[in-house]
Amino acid sequence: MARPVVEKKYSFTERIYLYEIVKGLGLTWKHFVKNFTASLKRGPHTVPTCWQYPEDRREISPIFRGEHLLLLDEQGREKCVGCGMCARACPAKCITVKRGKVAEGEESRYAGKTYCEEFQIDLLRCIFCGFCEEACPKGAIALGKGYELARYTPGECQLTKEKMLANYRREKELGILKPPRKPVPVAGAAKEAAAKAKGADEGKAKD
Ligand code: SF4
Ligand code: SF4
């Protein structure tokens, strides 16, 4: 059933609008003064309404996925062996890897017998899904904390091996590196573990 329309009775101050306008302006000024005085304070300008970026920055989530890093091992050697698993797993097809054989005398620079001669990620196509990190059998690639990805030219959006190594060194220096990922069990190993558990259950049942 339709509700009857009730005509609202406006008071005199409501009818002339002036009081409501002054009330609205008062609220605006109250917030302006509050934010302005807070922004004059020393230290992080965490005023109620906005953060003064880039001076003030919020803490990044530990699971944030930003610009990629190419990792080094404890001896400072490149972990990547150029296998291309990351490129195969990438849904955006934005990784290009060229594998090279480690030359004699260069063993101290690389952890494996092969290495990535070229490694490039097209950040214009990357969707930051993290599949490359999950697919890497050597734990050589990770998505870091870099989120300032605005560039002037498309060429600058090509993340090279050198840039990724530099990202790793910078995040290590700042102490913001993520802990290494736990290895994901492969299908064969998972089946083996399930079979073992089943065998153990059957043994218990017989007893
Ligand atoms: S984060 Fe995803 S889209 Fe980006 S390079 Fe890695 S796999 Fe490809
Ligand atoms: S980052 Fe990992 S998956 Fe990609 S090429 Fe290097 S070792 Fe292979």
Coordinates of N, CA and C and ligand atoms in Angstrom, one line a residue:
M1 N 0.8 -1.2 0.0 CA 0.0 0.0 0.0 C 0.9 1.3 0.0
A2 N 0.5 2.2 -0.8 CA 1.3 3.4 -0.9 C 1.3 4.2 0.4
R3 N 2.4 4.8 0.8 CA 2.4 5.6 2.0 C 1.9 7.0 1.7
P4 N 1.1 7.6 2.6 CA 0.6 8.9 2.3 C 1.8 9.9 2.4
V5 N 1.7 10.9 1.5 CA 2.7 12.0 1.6 C 2.4 12.9 2.7
V6 N 3.4 13.1 3.6 CA 3.2 14.0 4.7 C 4.0 15.3 4.4
E7 N 3.3 16.3 4.3 CA 4.0 17.6 4.0 C 4.8 18.1 5.3
K8 N 6.1 18.3 5.1 CA 7.0 18.7 6.2 C 6.8 20.1 6.5
K9 N 6.7 20.4 7.8 CA 6.6 21.8 8.2 C 8.0 22.3 8.5
Y10 N 8.4 23.3 7.7 CA 9.7 23.9 7.9 C 9.7 25.1 8.9
S11 N 10.7 25.1 9.7 CA 10.8 26.3 10.6 C 11.2 27.5 9.9
F12 N 11.2 28.6 10.6 CA 11.5 29.9 9.9 C 13.0 29.9 9.4
T13 N 13.9 29.4 10.3 CA 15.3 29.4 9.9 C 15.6 28.5 8.7
E14 N 14.8 27.4 8.7 CA 15.0 26.5 7.5 C 14.5 27.1 6.2
R15 N 13.4 27.9 6.4 CA 12.8 28.5 5.2 C 13.7 29.6 4.6
I16 N 14.5 30.3 5.4 CA 15.3 31.3 4.8 C 16.7 30.8 4.4
Y17 N 17.0 29.6 4.7 CA 18.3 28.9 4.3 C 19.5 29.4 4.9
L18 N 19.5 30.7 5.3 CA 20.8 31.3 5.7 C 21.5 30.5 6.9
Y19 N 20.6 30.1 7.8 CA 21.2 29.4 9.0 C 21.9 28.1 8.5
E20 N 21.2 27.4 7.6 CA 21.8 26.1 7.1 C 23.1 26.4 6.3
I21 N 23.1 27.5 5.6 CA 24.4 27.8 4.8 C 25.5 28.1 5.8
V22 N 25.2 28.9 6.8 CA 26.3 29.2 7.8 C 26.7 27.9 8.5
K23 N 25.8 27.1 8.8 CA 26.1 25.8 9.5 C 27.0 24.9 8.6
G24 N 26.7 24.8 7.4 CA 27.6 24.1 6.4 C 28.9 24.7 6.3
L25 N 29.0 26.0 6.2 CA 30.3 26.7 6.0 C 31.2 26.5 7.3
G26 N 30.5 26.5 8.4 CA 31.2 26.3 9.7 C 31.8 24.9 9.8
L27 N 31.1 23.9 9.3 CA 31.7 22.5 9.3 C 32.9 22.5 8.4
T28 N 32.8 23.1 7.2 CA 33.9 23.1 6.2 C 35.1 23.8 6.9
W29 N 34.9 24.9 7.5 CA 36.0 25.6 8.1 C 36.6 24.9 9.3
K30 N 35.8 24.2 10.0 CA 36.3 23.4 11.2 C 37.3 22.3 10.7
H31 N 36.9 21.6 9.6 CA 37.8 20.6 9.1 C 39.1 21.2 8.4
F32 N 38.9 22.4 7.8 CA 40.0 23.0 7.2 C 41.1 23.4 8.2
V33 N 40.6 24.1 9.3 CA 41.5 24.5 10.4 C 42.2 23.3 11.0
K34 N 41.4 22.2 11.3 CA 41.9 21.0 11.9 C 43.0 20.4 11.1
N35 N 42.8 20.2 9.8 CA 43.8 19.6 8.9 C 45.0 20.5 8.7
F36 N 44.7 21.8 8.6 CA 45.8 22.8 8.3 C 46.8 22.8 9.5
T37 N 46.3 22.9 10.7 CA 47.1 22.9 11.9 C 47.9 21.6 12.1
A38 N 47.2 20.5 11.7 CA 47.9 19.2 11.8 C 49.0 19.1 10.8
S39 N 48.8 19.7 9.6 CA 49.9 19.6 8.6 C 51.1 20.4 9.0
L40 N 51.0 21.4 9.9 CA 52.1 22.2 10.3 C 53.0 21.5 11.4
K41 N 52.5 20.4 11.9 CA 53.2 19.7 13.0 C 54.4 19.0 12.4
R42 N 55.5 18.8 13.2 CA 56.6 18.0 12.7 C 56.3 16.5 12.6
G43 N 57.2 15.8 11.9 CA 57.0 14.3 11.8 C 56.0 14.0 10.7
P44 N 55.6 12.7 10.7 CA 54.7 12.3 9.7 C 53.4 13.0 9.7
H45 N 53.0 13.6 8.5 CA 51.8 14.4 8.5 C 50.5 13.5 8.3
T46 N 50.3 12.7 9.3 CA 49.1 11.8 9.1 C 47.9 12.5 9.6
V47 N 47.5 13.5 8.8 CA 46.3 14.3 9.2 C 45.1 13.4 8.9
P48 N 44.0 13.7 9.5 CA 42.9 12.8 9.4 C 42.4 12.4 8.0
T49 N 42.5 13.4 7.1 CA 41.9 13.1 5.8 C 42.9 12.7 4.7
C50 N 44.2 13.0 4.8 CA 45.0 12.6 3.7 C 46.5 12.4 4.3
W51 N 47.2 11.5 3.5 CA 48.6 11.3 3.8 C 49.4 12.2 2.9
Q52 N 50.5 12.8 3.4 CA 51.2 13.7 2.5 C 52.3 13.0 1.7
Y53 N 51.8 12.2 0.8 CA 52.7 11.4 -0.1 C 53.5 12.4 -1.0
P54 N 54.7 12.2 -1.3 CA 55.6 11.1 -1.0 C 56.3 11.1 0.3
E55 N 56.1 12.3 1.1 CA 56.9 12.3 2.4 C 56.4 11.2 3.4
D56 N 55.1 11.1 3.4 CA 54.5 10.1 4.3 C 54.0 8.9 3.5
R57 N 54.4 7.7 4.0 CA 54.0 6.5 3.3 C 53.5 5.5 4.3
R58 N 52.4 4.8 3.9 CA 51.9 3.8 4.7 C 52.8 2.5 4.7
E59 N 52.7 1.7 5.7 CA 53.4 0.5 5.7 C 52.8 -0.5 4.7
I60 N 53.7 -1.2 3.9 CA 53.2 -2.0 2.9 C 52.9 -3.4 3.4
S61 N 51.9 -4.0 2.9 CA 51.5 -5.4 3.4 C 52.6 -6.3 3.1
P62 N 52.9 -7.3 4.0 CA 54.0 -8.3 3.7 C 53.7 -9.1 2.5
I63 N 52.4 -9.2 2.1 CA 52.2 -10.0 0.9 C 52.0 -9.2 -0.3
F64 N 52.4 -7.9 -0.3 CA 52.3 -7.1 -1.5 C 53.1 -7.6 -2.6
R65 N 52.6 -7.5 -3.8 CA 53.4 -7.9 -5.0 C 53.7 -6.7 -5.9
G66 N 54.9 -6.3 -5.9 CA 55.3 -5.1 -6.6 C 56.4 -5.5 -7.7
E67 N 57.3 -4.5 -8.0 CA 58.3 -4.7 -9.0 C 59.2 -5.9 -8.7
H68 N 59.6 -6.7 -9.7 CA 60.3 -7.9 -9.5 C 61.7 -7.8 -9.1
L69 N 62.2 -8.8 -8.4 CA 63.6 -8.9 -8.0 C 64.2 -10.2 -8.5
L70 N 65.5 -10.1 -8.8 CA 66.2 -11.4 -9.1 C 67.1 -11.6 -8.0
L71 N 67.0 -12.7 -7.3 CA 67.7 -13.0 -6.1 C 69.1 -13.5 -6.2
L72 N 69.9 -13.2 -5.3 CA 71.3 -13.8 -5.2 C 71.3 -14.7 -4.0
D73 N 72.2 -15.7 -4.0 CA 72.3 -16.6 -2.9 C 73.2 -16.0 -1.8
E74 N 73.5 -16.8 -0.7 CA 74.3 -16.3 0.4 C 75.7 -15.9 0.0
Q75 N 76.2 -16.6 -1.1 CA 77.5 -16.2 -1.6 C 77.5 -15.1 -2.6
G76 N 76.3 -14.5 -2.8 CA 76.3 -13.4 -3.8 C 76.2 -13.9 -5.2
R77 N 75.8 -15.1 -5.5 CA 75.8 -15.6 -6.8 C 74.3 -15.6 -7.3
E78 N 74.2 -15.3 -8.6 CA 72.8 -15.3 -9.2 C 72.2 -16.7 -9.1
K79 N 71.0 -16.7 -8.6 CA 70.3 -18.0 -8.4 C 69.7 -18.5 -9.7
C80 N 69.3 -17.6 -10.6 CA 68.6 -17.9 -11.8 C 69.4 -18.8 -12.7
V81 N 68.8 -19.9 -13.2 CA 69.5 -20.7 -14.2 C 69.0 -20.6 -15.6
G82 N 68.1 -19.6 -15.8 CA 67.6 -19.4 -17.1 C 66.7 -20.5 -17.7
C83 N 66.1 -21.3 -16.8 CA 65.3 -22.4 -17.3 C 64.0 -22.0 -18.1
G84 N 63.5 -20.8 -17.8 CA 62.3 -20.3 -18.5 C 61.0 -20.8 -17.9
M85 N 61.0 -21.4 -16.8 CA 59.8 -21.9 -16.2 C 58.8 -20.7 -15.9
C86 N 59.4 -19.6 -15.4 CA 58.6 -18.5 -15.1 C 57.9 -17.9 -16.3
A87 N 58.7 -17.9 -17.4 CA 58.1 -17.4 -18.7 C 56.9 -18.3 -19.1
R88 N 57.1 -19.6 -18.9 CA 56.0 -20.5 -19.3 C 54.8 -20.4 -18.4
A89 N 55.0 -20.1 -17.2 CA 53.9 -19.9 -16.2 C 53.2 -18.6 -16.3
C90 N 53.8 -17.6 -16.9 CA 53.3 -16.3 -17.0 C 52.0 -16.2 -17.8
P91 N 50.9 -15.8 -17.2 CA 49.7 -15.7 -18.1 C 49.7 -14.5 -19.0
A92 N 50.5 -13.5 -18.7 CA 50.5 -12.3 -19.6 C 51.6 -12.4 -20.7
K93 N 52.3 -13.5 -20.6 CA 53.4 -13.7 -21.6 C 54.3 -12.5 -21.7
C94 N 54.7 -12.0 -20.6 CA 55.6 -10.8 -20.6 C 57.0 -11.0 -20.2
I95 N 57.4 -12.3 -20.0 CA 58.8 -12.6 -19.6 C 59.6 -13.1 -20.8
T96 N 60.8 -12.6 -21.0 CA 61.7 -13.1 -22.0 C 62.9 -13.5 -21.3
V97 N 63.3 -14.8 -21.5 CA 64.5 -15.3 -20.8 C 65.4 -15.9 -21.9
K98 N 66.7 -15.6 -21.9 CA 67.7 -16.2 -22.8 C 68.7 -16.9 -21.9
R99 N 68.8 -18.2 -22.1 CA 69.7 -19.0 -21.2 C 71.1 -19.0 -21.8
G100 N 72.1 -18.9 -20.9 CA 73.5 -19.0 -21.4 C 74.3 -20.0 -20.5
K101 N 75.4 -20.6 -21.1 CA 76.2 -21.5 -20.3 C 77.2 -20.8 -19.5
V102 N 77.4 -21.1 -18.3 CA 78.4 -20.4 -17.5 C 79.8 -20.8 -18.0
A103 N 80.6 -19.7 -18.3 CA 81.9 -20.0 -18.9 C 82.9 -20.3 -17.8
E104 N 84.0 -20.9 -18.2 CA 85.0 -21.3 -17.2 C 85.6 -20.1 -16.5
G105 N 85.7 -20.2 -15.2 CA 86.2 -19.0 -14.4 C 85.1 -18.1 -13.9
E106 N 83.9 -18.3 -14.4 CA 82.8 -17.4 -14.0 C 81.9 -18.1 -13.0
E107 N 82.3 -19.2 -12.5 CA 81.5 -20.0 -11.6 C 81.1 -19.3 -10.3
S108 N 82.0 -18.4 -9.9 CA 81.7 -17.6 -8.6 C 80.5 -16.7 -8.8
R109 N 80.1 -16.4 -10.0 CA 79.1 -15.4 -10.2 C 77.7 -16.0 -10.3
Y110 N 77.7 -17.3 -10.6 CA 76.4 -18.0 -10.8 C 76.2 -19.2 -10.0
A111 N 75.0 -19.5 -9.5 CA 74.8 -20.7 -8.6 C 74.7 -21.9 -9.4
G112 N 74.3 -21.9 -10.7 CA 74.1 -23.1 -11.5 C 75.1 -23.2 -12.6
K113 N 74.9 -24.2 -13.4 CA 75.8 -24.4 -14.6 C 75.4 -23.5 -15.7
T114 N 74.1 -23.1 -15.7 CA 73.6 -22.2 -16.7 C 73.1 -20.9 -16.0
Y115 N 72.9 -19.9 -16.7 CA 72.4 -18.6 -16.1 C 71.5 -17.9 -17.1
C116 N 70.9 -16.8 -16.7 CA 70.1 -16.1 -17.7 C 70.9 -15.0 -18.3
E117 N 71.2 -15.1 -19.6 CA 72.0 -14.2 -20.3 C 71.2 -12.9 -20.4
E118 N 69.9 -13.1 -20.7 CA 69.0 -11.9 -20.8 C 67.7 -12.3 -20.0
F119 N 67.2 -11.3 -19.3 CA 66.0 -11.5 -18.6 C 65.2 -10.2 -18.7
Q120 N 64.0 -10.2 -19.3 CA 63.3 -9.0 -19.4 C 61.8 -9.2 -19.1
I121 N 61.2 -8.3 -18.3 CA 59.8 -8.4 -18.0 C 59.1 -7.1 -18.5
D122 N 58.1 -7.2 -19.3 CA 57.3 -6.1 -19.8 C 56.3 -5.7 -18.8
L123 N 56.6 -4.6 -18.0 CA 55.7 -4.2 -16.9 C 54.4 -3.7 -17.4
L124 N 54.3 -3.3 -18.7 CA 53.1 -2.8 -19.2 C 52.1 -3.9 -19.4
R125 N 52.6 -5.1 -19.5 CA 51.7 -6.3 -19.6 C 51.5 -7.1 -18.3
C126 N 52.5 -7.0 -17.4 CA 52.5 -7.8 -16.2 C 51.2 -7.4 -15.4
I127 N 50.6 -8.5 -14.8 CA 49.4 -8.3 -14.0 C 49.7 -8.5 -12.5
F128 N 51.0 -8.7 -12.2 CA 51.5 -8.9 -10.8 C 50.8 -10.0 -10.1
C129 N 50.6 -11.1 -10.8 CA 49.9 -12.3 -10.2 C 50.8 -13.1 -9.3
G130 N 52.1 -13.0 -9.6 CA 53.1 -13.8 -8.7 C 53.3 -15.2 -9.2
F131 N 52.7 -15.6 -10.3 CA 52.9 -17.0 -10.8 C 54.4 -17.3 -11.2
C132 N 55.1 -16.3 -11.6 CA 56.5 -16.5 -12.0 C 57.3 -16.9 -10.7
E133 N 56.9 -16.2 -9.6 CA 57.6 -16.5 -8.3 C 57.3 -18.0 -7.9
E134 N 56.0 -18.3 -8.1 CA 55.6 -19.7 -7.7 C 56.2 -20.8 -8.5
A135 N 56.4 -20.4 -9.8 CA 56.8 -21.5 -10.8 C 58.4 -21.7 -10.7
C136 N 59.1 -20.7 -10.2 CA 60.6 -20.8 -10.2 C 61.1 -21.9 -9.3
P137 N 61.8 -22.9 -9.9 CA 62.3 -24.0 -9.1 C 63.5 -23.6 -8.2
K138 N 64.1 -22.5 -8.5 CA 65.3 -22.1 -7.8 C 65.0 -21.0 -6.8
G139 N 63.8 -20.5 -6.7 CA 63.5 -19.4 -5.8 C 64.3 -18.2 -6.2
A140 N 64.5 -18.0 -7.5 CA 65.4 -16.9 -8.0 C 64.6 -15.6 -8.3
I141 N 63.3 -15.7 -8.4 CA 62.6 -14.4 -8.7 C 61.5 -14.2 -7.7
A142 N 61.3 -13.0 -7.3 CA 60.3 -12.6 -6.3 C 59.7 -11.3 -6.7
L143 N 58.5 -11.1 -6.2 CA 57.8 -9.8 -6.4 C 58.1 -8.9 -5.2
G144 N 58.7 -7.8 -5.4 CA 59.2 -7.0 -4.3 C 58.1 -6.0 -3.8
K145 N 58.7 -4.9 -3.2 CA 57.8 -3.9 -2.6 C 57.7 -2.6 -3.4
G146 N 58.3 -2.6 -4.6 CA 58.3 -1.4 -5.4 C 56.9 -1.2 -6.0
Y147 N 56.4 0.0 -5.8 CA 55.0 0.2 -6.4 C 55.0 1.5 -7.2
E148 N 56.1 2.3 -7.2 CA 56.1 3.5 -8.0 C 56.6 3.2 -9.4
L149 N 55.6 2.8 -10.2 CA 55.9 2.2 -11.5 C 55.6 3.2 -12.7
A150 N 55.3 4.4 -12.3 CA 55.0 5.4 -13.4 C 56.3 5.7 -14.2
R151 N 56.2 5.6 -15.5 CA 57.4 5.9 -16.3 C 57.0 6.9 -17.4
Y152 N 58.0 7.5 -18.0 CA 57.7 8.5 -19.1 C 57.5 7.8 -20.5
T153 N 58.3 6.7 -20.7 CA 58.3 6.0 -22.0 C 58.0 4.5 -21.8
P154 N 57.5 3.9 -22.9 CA 57.2 2.4 -22.8 C 58.6 1.7 -22.6
G155 N 59.6 2.2 -23.2 CA 60.9 1.6 -23.0 C 61.4 1.5 -21.6
E156 N 61.0 2.5 -20.8 CA 61.4 2.4 -19.4 C 60.6 1.4 -18.6
C157 N 59.6 0.9 -19.2 CA 58.7 -0.1 -18.5 C 59.3 -1.5 -18.7
Q158 N 60.4 -1.6 -19.4 CA 61.0 -2.9 -19.6 C 61.9 -3.2 -18.5
L159 N 61.6 -4.1 -17.7 CA 62.4 -4.4 -16.5 C 63.5 -5.4 -16.9
T160 N 64.7 -4.9 -16.9 CA 65.9 -5.7 -17.3 C 66.5 -6.5 -16.1
K161 N 67.4 -7.4 -16.4 CA 68.0 -8.2 -15.4 C 68.8 -7.3 -14.4
E162 N 69.5 -6.3 -14.9 CA 70.2 -5.4 -14.1 C 69.3 -4.6 -13.1
K163 N 68.2 -4.2 -13.6 CA 67.2 -3.5 -12.8 C 66.7 -4.4 -11.7
M164 N 66.4 -5.6 -12.0 CA 65.9 -6.6 -11.0 C 66.9 -6.9 -10.0
L165 N 68.2 -7.0 -10.4 CA 69.3 -7.3 -9.4 C 69.4 -6.0 -8.5
A166 N 69.3 -4.8 -9.1 CA 69.4 -3.6 -8.3 C 68.2 -3.5 -7.3
N167 N 67.0 -3.9 -7.8 CA 65.9 -3.9 -6.9 C 66.2 -4.8 -5.7
Y168 N 66.8 -6.0 -5.9 CA 67.1 -7.0 -4.9 C 68.0 -6.3 -3.9
R169 N 69.1 -5.8 -4.4 CA 70.1 -5.2 -3.5 C 69.5 -4.0 -2.7
R170 N 68.7 -3.2 -3.3 CA 68.1 -2.1 -2.6 C 67.2 -2.6 -1.4
E171 N 66.3 -3.6 -1.8 CA 65.4 -4.1 -0.7 C 66.2 -4.8 0.4
K172 N 67.3 -5.4 0.0 CA 68.1 -6.1 1.0 C 68.7 -5.1 2.0
E173 N 69.2 -4.0 1.4 CA 69.8 -2.9 2.2 C 68.8 -2.3 3.1
L174 N 67.6 -2.2 2.6 CA 66.5 -1.5 3.4 C 65.9 -2.5 4.4
G175 N 66.3 -3.8 4.3 CA 65.8 -4.9 5.2 C 64.3 -5.1 5.0
I176 N 63.8 -5.0 3.8 CA 62.4 -5.2 3.5 C 62.2 -6.5 2.6
L177 N 63.2 -7.3 2.5 CA 63.0 -8.5 1.7 C 62.0 -9.5 2.3
K178 N 61.2 -10.1 1.5 CA 60.3 -11.1 2.0 C 61.1 -12.4 2.4
P179 N 60.6 -13.1 3.4 CA 61.2 -14.4 3.7 C 61.1 -15.3 2.5
P180 N 62.0 -16.3 2.2 CA 61.9 -17.1 1.0 C 60.6 -18.0 1.1
R181 N 60.0 -18.2 -0.1 CA 58.8 -18.9 -0.2 C 59.0 -20.4 0.2
K182 N 58.0 -21.0 0.8 CA 58.1 -22.4 1.1 C 57.9 -23.2 -0.2
P183 N 58.7 -24.2 -0.5 CA 58.5 -24.9 -1.8 C 57.1 -25.5 -1.9
V184 N 56.5 -25.4 -3.0 CA 55.1 -26.0 -3.2 C 55.4 -27.5 -3.6
P185 N 54.7 -28.4 -2.9 CA 54.9 -29.8 -3.2 C 54.5 -30.1 -4.6
V186 N 55.3 -30.9 -5.4 CA 55.0 -31.2 -6.8 C 54.0 -32.4 -6.7
A187 N 53.3 -32.6 -7.9 CA 52.3 -33.6 -7.9 C 52.8 -35.0 -7.5
G188 N 54.0 -35.4 -8.0 CA 54.5 -36.7 -7.7 C 54.8 -36.9 -6.2
A189 N 55.4 -35.9 -5.6 CA 55.8 -36.0 -4.2 C 54.5 -36.0 -3.3
A190 N 53.5 -35.2 -3.7 CA 52.2 -35.2 -3.0 C 51.6 -36.6 -3.0
K191 N 51.6 -37.2 -4.2 CA 51.0 -38.6 -4.4 C 51.7 -39.6 -3.5
E192 N 53.1 -39.5 -3.5 CA 53.9 -40.4 -2.7 C 53.5 -40.3 -1.2
A193 N 53.4 -39.0 -0.8 CA 53.1 -38.8 0.6 C 51.7 -39.3 1.0
A194 N 50.7 -39.2 0.0 CA 49.4 -39.7 0.3 C 49.4 -41.2 0.3
A195 N 50.2 -41.8 -0.6 CA 50.3 -43.3 -0.6 C 50.9 -43.8 0.7
K196 N 51.9 -43.1 1.2 CA 52.6 -43.5 2.5 C 51.6 -43.4 3.6
A197 N 50.8 -42.3 3.7 CA 49.8 -42.1 4.7 C 48.8 -43.2 4.7
K198 N 48.4 -43.5 3.5 CA 47.4 -44.6 3.3 C 47.9 -45.9 3.8
G199 N 49.2 -46.2 3.4 CA 49.8 -47.4 3.9 C 49.9 -47.5 5.4
A200 N 50.2 -46.4 6.0 CA 50.3 -46.4 7.5 C 49.0 -46.6 8.1
D201 N 47.9 -46.0 7.5 CA 46.5 -46.2 8.0 C 46.1 -47.7 8.0
E202 N 46.4 -48.3 6.8 CA 46.0 -49.7 6.6 C 46.8 -50.6 7.6
G203 N 48.1 -50.3 7.9 CA 48.9 -51.0 8.8 C 48.2 -51.0 10.2
K204 N 47.8 -49.8 10.6 CA 47.2 -49.6 11.9 C 45.9 -50.4 12.0
A205 N 45.1 -50.4 10.9 CA 43.8 -51.1 10.9 C 44.0 -52.6 11.1
K206 N 45.1 -53.1 10.4 CA 45.3 -54.6 10.6 C 45.7 -54.9 12.0
D207 N 46.5 -54.0 12.6 CA 46.9 -54.3 14.0 C 45.6 -54.3 14.9
Ligands
SF4_1 S1 53.7 -11.4 -12.0 FE1 52.4 -12.7 -13.3 S2 52.1 -11.5 -15.1 FE2 53.8 -10.5 -14.0 S3 55.6 -11.5 -14.9 FE3 55.1 -12.7 -13.1 S4 53.8 -14.3 -13.9 FE4 53.9 -12.7 -15.5
SF4_2 S1 63.7 -17.0 -12.5 FE1 63.5 -19.1 -12.0 S2 62.0 -19.9 -13.4 FE2 62.7 -18.0 -14.3 S3 64.4 -18.6 -15.6 FE3 65.3 -18.1 -13.6 S4 65.5 -20.0 -12.5 FE4 64.0 -20.3 -14.3

